[in-house]
Coordinates of C-alpha atoms in Angstrom, one line a residue:
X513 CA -61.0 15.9 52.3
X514 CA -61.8 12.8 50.6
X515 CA -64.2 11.4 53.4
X516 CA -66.3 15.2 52.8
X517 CA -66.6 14.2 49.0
X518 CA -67.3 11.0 49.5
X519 CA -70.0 11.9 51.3
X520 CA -71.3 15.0 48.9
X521 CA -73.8 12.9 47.5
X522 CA -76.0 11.8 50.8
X523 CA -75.3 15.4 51.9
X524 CA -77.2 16.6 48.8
X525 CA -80.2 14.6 49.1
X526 CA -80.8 16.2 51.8
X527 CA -80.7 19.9 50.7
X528 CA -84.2 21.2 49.4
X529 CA -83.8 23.7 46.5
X530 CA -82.3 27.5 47.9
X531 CA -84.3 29.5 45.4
X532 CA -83.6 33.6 44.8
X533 CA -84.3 36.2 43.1
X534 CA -82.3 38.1 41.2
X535 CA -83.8 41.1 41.6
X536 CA -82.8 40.3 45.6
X537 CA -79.4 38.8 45.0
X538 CA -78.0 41.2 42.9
X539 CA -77.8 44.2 46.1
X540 CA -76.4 41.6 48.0
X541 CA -73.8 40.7 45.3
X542 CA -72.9 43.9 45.4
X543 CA -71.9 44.6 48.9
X544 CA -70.4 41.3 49.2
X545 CA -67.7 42.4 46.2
X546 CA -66.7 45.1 48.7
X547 CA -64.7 42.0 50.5
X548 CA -64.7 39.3 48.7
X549 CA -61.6 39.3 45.3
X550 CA -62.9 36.8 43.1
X551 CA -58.9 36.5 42.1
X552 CA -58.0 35.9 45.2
X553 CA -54.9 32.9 44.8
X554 CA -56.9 30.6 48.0
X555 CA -60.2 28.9 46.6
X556 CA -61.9 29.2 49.7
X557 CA -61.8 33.4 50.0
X558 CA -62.8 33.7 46.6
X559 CA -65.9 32.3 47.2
X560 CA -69.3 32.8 48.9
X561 CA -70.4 30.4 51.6
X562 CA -73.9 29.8 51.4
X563 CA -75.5 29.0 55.8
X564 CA -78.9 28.5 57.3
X565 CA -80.2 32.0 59.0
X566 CA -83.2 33.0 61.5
X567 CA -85.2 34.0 58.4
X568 CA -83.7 32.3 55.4
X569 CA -80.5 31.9 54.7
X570 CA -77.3 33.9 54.8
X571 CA -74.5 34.8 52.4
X572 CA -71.0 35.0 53.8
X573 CA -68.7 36.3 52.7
X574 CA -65.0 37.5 53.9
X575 CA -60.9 38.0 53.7
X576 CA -59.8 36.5 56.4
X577 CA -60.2 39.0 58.5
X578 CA -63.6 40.9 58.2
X579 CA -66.7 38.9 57.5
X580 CA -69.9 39.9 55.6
X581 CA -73.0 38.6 56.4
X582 CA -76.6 39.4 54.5
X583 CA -80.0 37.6 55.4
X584 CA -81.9 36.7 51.5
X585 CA -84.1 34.1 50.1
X586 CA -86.5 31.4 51.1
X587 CA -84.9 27.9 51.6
X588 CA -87.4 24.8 51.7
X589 CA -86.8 22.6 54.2
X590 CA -83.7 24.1 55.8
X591 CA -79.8 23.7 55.4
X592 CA -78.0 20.8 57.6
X593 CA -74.6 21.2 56.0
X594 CA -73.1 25.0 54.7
X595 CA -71.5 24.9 50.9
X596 CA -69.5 27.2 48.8
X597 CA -70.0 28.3 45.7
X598 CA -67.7 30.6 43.5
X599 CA -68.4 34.1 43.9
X600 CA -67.2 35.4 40.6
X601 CA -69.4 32.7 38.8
X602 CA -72.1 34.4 40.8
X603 CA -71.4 37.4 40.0
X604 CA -71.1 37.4 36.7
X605 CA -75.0 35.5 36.6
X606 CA -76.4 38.1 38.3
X607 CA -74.7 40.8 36.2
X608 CA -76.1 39.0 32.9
X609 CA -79.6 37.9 34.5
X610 CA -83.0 39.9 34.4
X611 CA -84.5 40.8 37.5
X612 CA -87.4 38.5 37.4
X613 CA -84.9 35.4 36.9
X614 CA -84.7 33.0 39.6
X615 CA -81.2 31.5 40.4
X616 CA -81.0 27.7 42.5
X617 CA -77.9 26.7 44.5
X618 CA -76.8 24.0 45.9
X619 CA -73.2 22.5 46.2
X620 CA -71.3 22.1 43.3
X621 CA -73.8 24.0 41.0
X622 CA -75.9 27.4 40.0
X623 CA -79.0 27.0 38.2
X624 CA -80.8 29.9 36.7
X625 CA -84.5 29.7 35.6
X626 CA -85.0 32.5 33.1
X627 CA -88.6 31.4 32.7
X628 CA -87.9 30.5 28.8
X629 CA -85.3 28.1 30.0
X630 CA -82.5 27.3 32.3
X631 CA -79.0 27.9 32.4
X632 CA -76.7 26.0 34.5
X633 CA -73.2 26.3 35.8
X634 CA -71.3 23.4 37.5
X635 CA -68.3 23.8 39.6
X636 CA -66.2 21.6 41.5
X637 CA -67.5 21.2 45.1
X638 CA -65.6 23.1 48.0
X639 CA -65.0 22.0 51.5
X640 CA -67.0 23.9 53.9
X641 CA -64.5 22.9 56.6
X642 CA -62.0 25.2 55.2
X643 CA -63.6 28.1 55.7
X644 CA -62.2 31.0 58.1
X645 CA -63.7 30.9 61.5
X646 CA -65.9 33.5 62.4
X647 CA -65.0 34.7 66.2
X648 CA -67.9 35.8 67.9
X649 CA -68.6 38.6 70.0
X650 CA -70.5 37.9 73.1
X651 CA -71.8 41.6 73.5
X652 CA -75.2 42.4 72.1
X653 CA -75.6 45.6 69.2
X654 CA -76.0 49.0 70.6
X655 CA -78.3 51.0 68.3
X656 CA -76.1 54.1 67.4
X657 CA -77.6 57.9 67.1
X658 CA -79.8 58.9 63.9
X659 CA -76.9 60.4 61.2
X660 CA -73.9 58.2 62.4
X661 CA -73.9 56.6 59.2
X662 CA -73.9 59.4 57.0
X663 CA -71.2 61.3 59.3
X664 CA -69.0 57.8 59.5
X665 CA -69.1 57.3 55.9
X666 CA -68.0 61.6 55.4
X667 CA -64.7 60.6 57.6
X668 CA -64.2 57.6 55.8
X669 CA -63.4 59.7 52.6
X670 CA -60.6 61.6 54.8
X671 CA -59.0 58.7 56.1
X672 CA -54.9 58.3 55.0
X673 CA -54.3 55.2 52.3
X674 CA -50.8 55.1 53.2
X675 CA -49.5 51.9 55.2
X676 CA -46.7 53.7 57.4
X677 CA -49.6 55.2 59.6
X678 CA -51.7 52.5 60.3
X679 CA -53.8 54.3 63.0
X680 CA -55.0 57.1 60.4
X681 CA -56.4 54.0 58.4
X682 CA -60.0 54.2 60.1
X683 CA -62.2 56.2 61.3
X684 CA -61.9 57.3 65.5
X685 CA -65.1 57.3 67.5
X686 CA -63.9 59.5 70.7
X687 CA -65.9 59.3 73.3
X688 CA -63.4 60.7 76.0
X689 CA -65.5 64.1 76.6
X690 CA -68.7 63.4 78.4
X691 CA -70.0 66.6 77.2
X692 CA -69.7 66.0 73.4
X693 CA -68.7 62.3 71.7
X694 CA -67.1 63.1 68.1
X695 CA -66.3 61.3 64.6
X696 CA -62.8 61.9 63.5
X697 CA -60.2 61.2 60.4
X698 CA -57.8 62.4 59.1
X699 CA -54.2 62.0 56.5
X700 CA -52.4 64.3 58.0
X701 CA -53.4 67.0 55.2
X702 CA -56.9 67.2 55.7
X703 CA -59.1 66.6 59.5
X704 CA -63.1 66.2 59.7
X705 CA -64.9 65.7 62.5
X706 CA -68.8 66.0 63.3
X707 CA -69.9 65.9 67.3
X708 CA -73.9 66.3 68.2
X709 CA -73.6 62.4 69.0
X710 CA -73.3 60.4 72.1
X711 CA -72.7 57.5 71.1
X712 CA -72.8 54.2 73.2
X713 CA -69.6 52.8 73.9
X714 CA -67.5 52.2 77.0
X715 CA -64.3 53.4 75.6
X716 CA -62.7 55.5 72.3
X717 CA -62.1 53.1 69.4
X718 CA -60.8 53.3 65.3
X719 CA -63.1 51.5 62.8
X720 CA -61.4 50.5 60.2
X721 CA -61.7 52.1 56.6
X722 CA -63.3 48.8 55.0
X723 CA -64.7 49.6 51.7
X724 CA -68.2 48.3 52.5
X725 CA -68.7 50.5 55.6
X726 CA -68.7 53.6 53.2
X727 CA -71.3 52.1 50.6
X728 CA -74.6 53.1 50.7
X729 CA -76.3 50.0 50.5
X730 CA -75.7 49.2 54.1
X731 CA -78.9 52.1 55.0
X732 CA -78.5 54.4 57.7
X733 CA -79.7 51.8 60.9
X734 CA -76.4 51.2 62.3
X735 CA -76.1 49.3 65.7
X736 CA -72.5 48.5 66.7
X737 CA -70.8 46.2 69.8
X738 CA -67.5 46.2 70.6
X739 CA -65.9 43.0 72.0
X740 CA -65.2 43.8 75.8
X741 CA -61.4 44.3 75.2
X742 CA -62.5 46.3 72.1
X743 CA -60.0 44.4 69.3
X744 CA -63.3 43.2 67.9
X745 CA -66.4 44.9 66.7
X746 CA -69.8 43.6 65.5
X747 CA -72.2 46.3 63.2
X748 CA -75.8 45.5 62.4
X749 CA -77.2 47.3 59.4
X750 CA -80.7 46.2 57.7
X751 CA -80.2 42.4 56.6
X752 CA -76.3 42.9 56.7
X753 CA -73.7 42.3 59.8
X754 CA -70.5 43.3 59.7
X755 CA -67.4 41.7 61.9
X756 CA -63.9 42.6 62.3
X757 CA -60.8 44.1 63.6
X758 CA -60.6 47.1 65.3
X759 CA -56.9 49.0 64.9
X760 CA -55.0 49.4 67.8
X761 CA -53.0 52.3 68.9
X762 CA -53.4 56.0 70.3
X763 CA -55.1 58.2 68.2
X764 CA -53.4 61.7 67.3
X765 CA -54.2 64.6 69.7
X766 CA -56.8 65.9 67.1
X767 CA -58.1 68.9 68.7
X768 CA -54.8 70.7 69.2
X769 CA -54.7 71.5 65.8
X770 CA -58.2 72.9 65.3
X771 CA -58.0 76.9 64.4
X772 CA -58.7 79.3 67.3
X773 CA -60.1 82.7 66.4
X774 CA -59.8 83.7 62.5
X775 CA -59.0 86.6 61.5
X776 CA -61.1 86.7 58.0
X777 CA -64.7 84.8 57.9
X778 CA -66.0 83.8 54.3
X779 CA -70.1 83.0 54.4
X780 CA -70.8 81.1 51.9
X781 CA -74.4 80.7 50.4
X782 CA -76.7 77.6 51.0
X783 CA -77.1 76.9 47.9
X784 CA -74.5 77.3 44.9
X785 CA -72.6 75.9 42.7
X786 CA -69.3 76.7 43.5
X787 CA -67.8 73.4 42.9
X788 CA -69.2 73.2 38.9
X789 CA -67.4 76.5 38.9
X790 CA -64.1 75.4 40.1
X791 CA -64.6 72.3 38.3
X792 CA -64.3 74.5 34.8
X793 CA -60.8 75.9 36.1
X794 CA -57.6 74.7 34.2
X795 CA -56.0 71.5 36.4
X796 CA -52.6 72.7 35.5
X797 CA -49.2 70.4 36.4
X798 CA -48.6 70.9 39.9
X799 CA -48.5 67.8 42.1
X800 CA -50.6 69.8 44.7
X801 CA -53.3 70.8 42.2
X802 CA -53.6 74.2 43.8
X803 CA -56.5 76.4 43.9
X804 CA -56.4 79.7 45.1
X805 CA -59.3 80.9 47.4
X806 CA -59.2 85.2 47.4
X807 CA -60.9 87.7 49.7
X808 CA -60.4 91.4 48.6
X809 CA -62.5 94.4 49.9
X810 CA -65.5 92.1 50.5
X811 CA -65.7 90.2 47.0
X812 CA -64.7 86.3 47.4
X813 CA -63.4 84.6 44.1
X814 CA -61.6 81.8 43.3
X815 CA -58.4 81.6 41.1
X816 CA -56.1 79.6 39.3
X817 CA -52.5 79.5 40.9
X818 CA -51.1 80.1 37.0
X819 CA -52.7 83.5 36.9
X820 CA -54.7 82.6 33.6
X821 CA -58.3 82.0 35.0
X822 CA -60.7 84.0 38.0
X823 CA -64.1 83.4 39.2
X824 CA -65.7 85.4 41.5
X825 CA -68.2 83.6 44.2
X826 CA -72.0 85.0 43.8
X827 CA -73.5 84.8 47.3
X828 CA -70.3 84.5 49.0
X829 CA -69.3 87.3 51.7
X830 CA -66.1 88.1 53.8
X831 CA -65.2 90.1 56.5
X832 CA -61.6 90.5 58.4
X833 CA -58.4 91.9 56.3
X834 CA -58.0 91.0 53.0
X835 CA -56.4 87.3 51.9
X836 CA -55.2 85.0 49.0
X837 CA -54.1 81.5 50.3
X838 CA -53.7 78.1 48.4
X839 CA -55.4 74.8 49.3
X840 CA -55.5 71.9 46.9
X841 CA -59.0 71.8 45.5
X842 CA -60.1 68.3 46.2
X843 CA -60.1 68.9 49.5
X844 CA -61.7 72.4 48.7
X845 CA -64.3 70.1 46.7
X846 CA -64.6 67.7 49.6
X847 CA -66.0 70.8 52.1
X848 CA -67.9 72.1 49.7
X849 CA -69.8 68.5 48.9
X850 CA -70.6 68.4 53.0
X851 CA -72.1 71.8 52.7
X852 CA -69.6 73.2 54.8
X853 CA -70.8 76.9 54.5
X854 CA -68.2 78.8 57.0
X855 CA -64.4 79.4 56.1
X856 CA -62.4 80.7 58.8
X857 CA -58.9 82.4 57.8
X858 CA -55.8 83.4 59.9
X859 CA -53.2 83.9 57.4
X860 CA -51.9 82.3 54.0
X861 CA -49.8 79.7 56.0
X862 CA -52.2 78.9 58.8
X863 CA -54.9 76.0 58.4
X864 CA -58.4 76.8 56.6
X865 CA -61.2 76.1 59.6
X866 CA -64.3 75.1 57.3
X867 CA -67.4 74.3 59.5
X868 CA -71.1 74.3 59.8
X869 CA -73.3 72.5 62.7
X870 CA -71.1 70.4 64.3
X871 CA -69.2 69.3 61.5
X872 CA -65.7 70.7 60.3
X873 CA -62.4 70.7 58.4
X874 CA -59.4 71.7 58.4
X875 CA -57.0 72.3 55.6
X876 CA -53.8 72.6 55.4
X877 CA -52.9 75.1 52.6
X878 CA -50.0 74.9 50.3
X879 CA -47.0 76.8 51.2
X880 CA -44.6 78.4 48.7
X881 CA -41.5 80.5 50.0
X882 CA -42.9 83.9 48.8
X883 CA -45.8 85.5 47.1
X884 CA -46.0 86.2 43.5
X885 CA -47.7 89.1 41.8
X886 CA -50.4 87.0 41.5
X887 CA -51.6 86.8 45.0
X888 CA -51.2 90.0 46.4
X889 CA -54.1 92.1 47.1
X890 CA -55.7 93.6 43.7
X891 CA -58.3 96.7 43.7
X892 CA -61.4 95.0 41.8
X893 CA -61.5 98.4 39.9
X894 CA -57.6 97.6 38.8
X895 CA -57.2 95.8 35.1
X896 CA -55.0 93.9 33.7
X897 CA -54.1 91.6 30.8
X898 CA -54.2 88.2 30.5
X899 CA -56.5 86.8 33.3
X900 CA -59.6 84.6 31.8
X901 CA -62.5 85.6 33.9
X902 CA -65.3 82.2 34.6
X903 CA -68.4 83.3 34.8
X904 CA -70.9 80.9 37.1
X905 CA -72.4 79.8 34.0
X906 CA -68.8 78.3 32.3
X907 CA -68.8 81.0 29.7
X908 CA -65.5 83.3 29.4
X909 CA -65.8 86.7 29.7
X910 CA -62.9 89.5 28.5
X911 CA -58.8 88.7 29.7
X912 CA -58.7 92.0 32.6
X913 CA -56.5 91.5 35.4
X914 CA -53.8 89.2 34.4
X915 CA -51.4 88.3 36.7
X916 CA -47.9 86.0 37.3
X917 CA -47.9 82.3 37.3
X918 CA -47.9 81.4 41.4
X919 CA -44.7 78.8 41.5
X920 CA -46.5 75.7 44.4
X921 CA -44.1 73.2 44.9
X922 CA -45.2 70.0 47.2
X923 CA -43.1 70.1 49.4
X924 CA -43.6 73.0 50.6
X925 CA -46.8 72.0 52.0
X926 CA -47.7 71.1 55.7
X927 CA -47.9 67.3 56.3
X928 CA -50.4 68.2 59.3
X929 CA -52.7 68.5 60.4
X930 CA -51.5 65.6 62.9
X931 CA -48.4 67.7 63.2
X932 CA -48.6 71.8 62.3
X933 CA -45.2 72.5 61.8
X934 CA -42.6 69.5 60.7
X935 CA -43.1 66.3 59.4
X936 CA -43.5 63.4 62.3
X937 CA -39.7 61.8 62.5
X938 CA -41.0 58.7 60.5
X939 CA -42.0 60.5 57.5
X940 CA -39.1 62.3 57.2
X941 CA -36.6 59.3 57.8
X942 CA -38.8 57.9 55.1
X943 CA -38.2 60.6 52.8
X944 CA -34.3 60.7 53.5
X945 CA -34.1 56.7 52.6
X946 CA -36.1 57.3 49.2
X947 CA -33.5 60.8 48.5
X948 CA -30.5 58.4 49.3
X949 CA -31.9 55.7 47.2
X950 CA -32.9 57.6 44.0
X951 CA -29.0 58.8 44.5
X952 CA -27.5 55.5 45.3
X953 CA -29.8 54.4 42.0
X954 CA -28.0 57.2 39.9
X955 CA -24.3 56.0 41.7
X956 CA -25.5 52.4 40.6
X957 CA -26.2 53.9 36.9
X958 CA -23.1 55.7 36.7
X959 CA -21.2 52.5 38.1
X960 CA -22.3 50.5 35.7
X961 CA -21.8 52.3 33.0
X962 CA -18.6 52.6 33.9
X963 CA -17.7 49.5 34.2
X964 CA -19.4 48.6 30.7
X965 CA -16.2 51.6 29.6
X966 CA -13.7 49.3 31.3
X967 CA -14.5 46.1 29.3
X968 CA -14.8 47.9 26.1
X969 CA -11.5 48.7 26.8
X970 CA -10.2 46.0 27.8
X971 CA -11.2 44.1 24.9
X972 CA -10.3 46.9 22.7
X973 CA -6.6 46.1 24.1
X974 CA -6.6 42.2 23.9
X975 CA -8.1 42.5 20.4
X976 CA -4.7 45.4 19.4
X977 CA -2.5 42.4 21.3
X978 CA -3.8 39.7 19.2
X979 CA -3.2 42.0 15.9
X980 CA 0.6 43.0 16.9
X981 CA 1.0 39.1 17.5
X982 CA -0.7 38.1 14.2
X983 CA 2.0 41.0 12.7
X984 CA 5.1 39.4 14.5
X985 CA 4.1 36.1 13.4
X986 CA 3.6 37.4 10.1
X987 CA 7.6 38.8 9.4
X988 CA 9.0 35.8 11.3
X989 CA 7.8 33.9 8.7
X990 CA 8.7 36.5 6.1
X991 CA 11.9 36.1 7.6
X992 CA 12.5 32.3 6.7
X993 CA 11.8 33.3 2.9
X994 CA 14.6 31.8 0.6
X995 CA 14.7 34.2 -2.6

């Protein structure tokens, strides 16, 4: 460490000035935020390192595990040694700077020329050496079919956040059919998948969900390599490359829990504005935030699971038997953001099949044990109090056809759509331990308070024995009284 700074100086002298625009930097900034945490505790990974490239130079930055790369600026005369620089002084610059500012760097400081003057921010310097290494990957970028990227970033918004699954944390590119290659995620709640690809890869992988493979700033050029044992992977997008770890494991049997034939079909319009609609329906309490989705005698209308609100769908057409079933309504948002036009129905407690040119969803609804008043079928021509009907516009129109609040209760719902009928064994050993915590927390509670009982007492009695001695003390001296 103290031979790199004691050499800082000769280093410098032979850096030219790395000059960029802001207007340039600030795009790269911002995809570079998507892994770098300029709070991070270690120095080196909250920080940007600053390397020669083909065309310029290149701004790295990573976590330790996935690396950012993006090609910007003009350097002058080239750059011998890489340096860091902070990335959240950086960042804030570029946040404060016009677009036509030009910001310097070089190690150990930030200069900004604002063309009315220059600002400058010093830093101590930071030793390149401690830098994560980059691992290469030997295998050259395959360029990947024309919508990949918008597809991949669609599945990215359905992968599972939770940490007990590991391999629903990304996105799988399944290439075991020759006839069809397919996109899939899923949390166990919700499934999407879009086919029309083949995609070149040797074998099925999962992509991680990194926050920078869903922002649109990467562009929709996508060219991918895979390391040959495929823990790797390498993506090219514009001035950008992305490197890091694939996640390992088997990938749920997806396809066994697509629908087969519905019995009810809902057509949807091209156009509409169903999710504005929805969007103007009470949220209510429940965990699930239930919607209800209703098919009677042809009509198609949306209500709200408490009975107090009804919409009907302009456009929208049905045909099979009749049908009320409960989904929660981000997920109904979700499908209706992809332009997923085609609902097939089998019952209330079977999976919704939304779909549309070789993309599609599947739901699992909300269960409850029975059916209210509220969700069986209702003639359109019947009325009754207390039901506020939305219009398509957001204006209220008379209370008719009232009905019961519809009890939904989460955990009544499917866990699938990984698994259609019980939780996988995990999940619910999981839930037992947090049941028999919250009641070995209560036990604790009661314990305790218990015991807080017993000292009270305690020192209720050895403050009465001190008083009864302080009496008998008291009348053997009265007796030793002389009158």
């Amino acid at each position: 460490m103290g031979s790199y700074f004691h050499g800082l100086r000769r280093i410098q002298k032979k850096l030219m000035n790395i000059h960029i625009p802001v207007g340039e930097l600030k795009p790269a900034v911002a995809g570079l935020a998507k892994i770098i945490d300029p709070k991070h505790p270690n120095e080196v990974l909250r920080s940007v390192r600053v390397e020669g490239g083909r065309n310029g130079i290149e701004l790295v930055g990573t976590d330790s595990e996935t690396f950012a790369r993006v090609q910007i600026g003009e350097v002058e005369g080239g750059i011998e040694q890489p340096f860091q620089i902070p990335f959240g002084k950086l960042q804030e610059l570029v946040r404060r700077l016009p677009l036509h500012a030009l910001i310097h760097l070089r190690q150990g400081v930030i200069e900004c020329d604002i063309g009315t003057g220059k600002i400058e921010e010093v830093f101590d310097p930071i030793d390149p050496k401690m830098f994560p290494k980059e691992l290469g990957i030997e295998q050259s970028p395959v360029e990947l079919p024309e919508g990949f990227s918008d597809r991949f970033r669609e599945a990215l918004a359905c992968c599972s956040k939770e940490t007990t699954r590991p391999i629903l944390n990304g996105v799988f590119l399944d290439v075991g059919e020759s006839t069809g290659h397919y996109i899939v995620a899923t949390d166990g709640r919700h499934l999407f998948s879009a086919n029309s690809f083949k995609l070149p890869l040797a074998g099925s992988v999962v992509l991680p969900n990194l926050r920078i493979l869903g922002w649109s700033g990467l562009g929709n050029q996508w060219a991918v390599a895979l390391e040959e044992k495929g823990f790797r992977f390498r993506l090219q997008a514009g001035q950008w490359t992305i490197t890091s770890k694939t996640i390992e494991g088997a990938f749920p049997n997806w396809k066994q829990v697509i629908p087969k034939t519905p019995e009810t079909v809902l057509t949807l319009p091209e156009n509409h504005s169903f999710k504005e609609t929805m969007k103007r329906f009470p949220e209510g309490t429940d965990s699930d935030k239930g919607i209800l989705l209703v098919s009677e005698r042809g009509v198609v209308s949306l209500r709200d699971p408490s009975g107090k609100s009804s919409s009907s769908l302009p456009g929208a057409t049905a045909t099979g038997p009749d049908i009320t079933i409960c989904l929660n309504r981000d997920y109904l948002a979700k499908a209706l953001d992809y332009g997923l036009t085609t609902i097939g129905l089998i019952d209330s407690t079977s999976a919704l099949h939304f779909r549309n040119e070789g993309r599609q969803m599947v739901v699992m609804p909300i269960r409850r044990e029975h059916q209210t008043h509220a969700e069986t079928s209702t003639p359109p021509t019947e009325q009754k109090p207390n039901m506020t009907i939305i219009t398509t516009n957001g204006t209220e129109s008379s209370h008719i056809n009232g009905t019961n609040p519809v009890p939904t209760n989460g955990n009544n719902r499917n866990n699938g759509p990984v698994s259609t009928n019980s939780k996988p064994a995990i999940e619910a050993a999981i839930d037992n331990l947090d049941s028999f915590k919250n009641n070995l927390r209560d036990a604790l509670i009661r314990i305790s308070e218990i015991t807080a009982l017993l000292r009270q007492a305690i020192r209720d009695q050895r403050s009465n024995e001190r008083e009864i001695q302080t009496v008998r003390q008291t009348l053997r001296s009265l007796q030793g009284v002389k009158i």
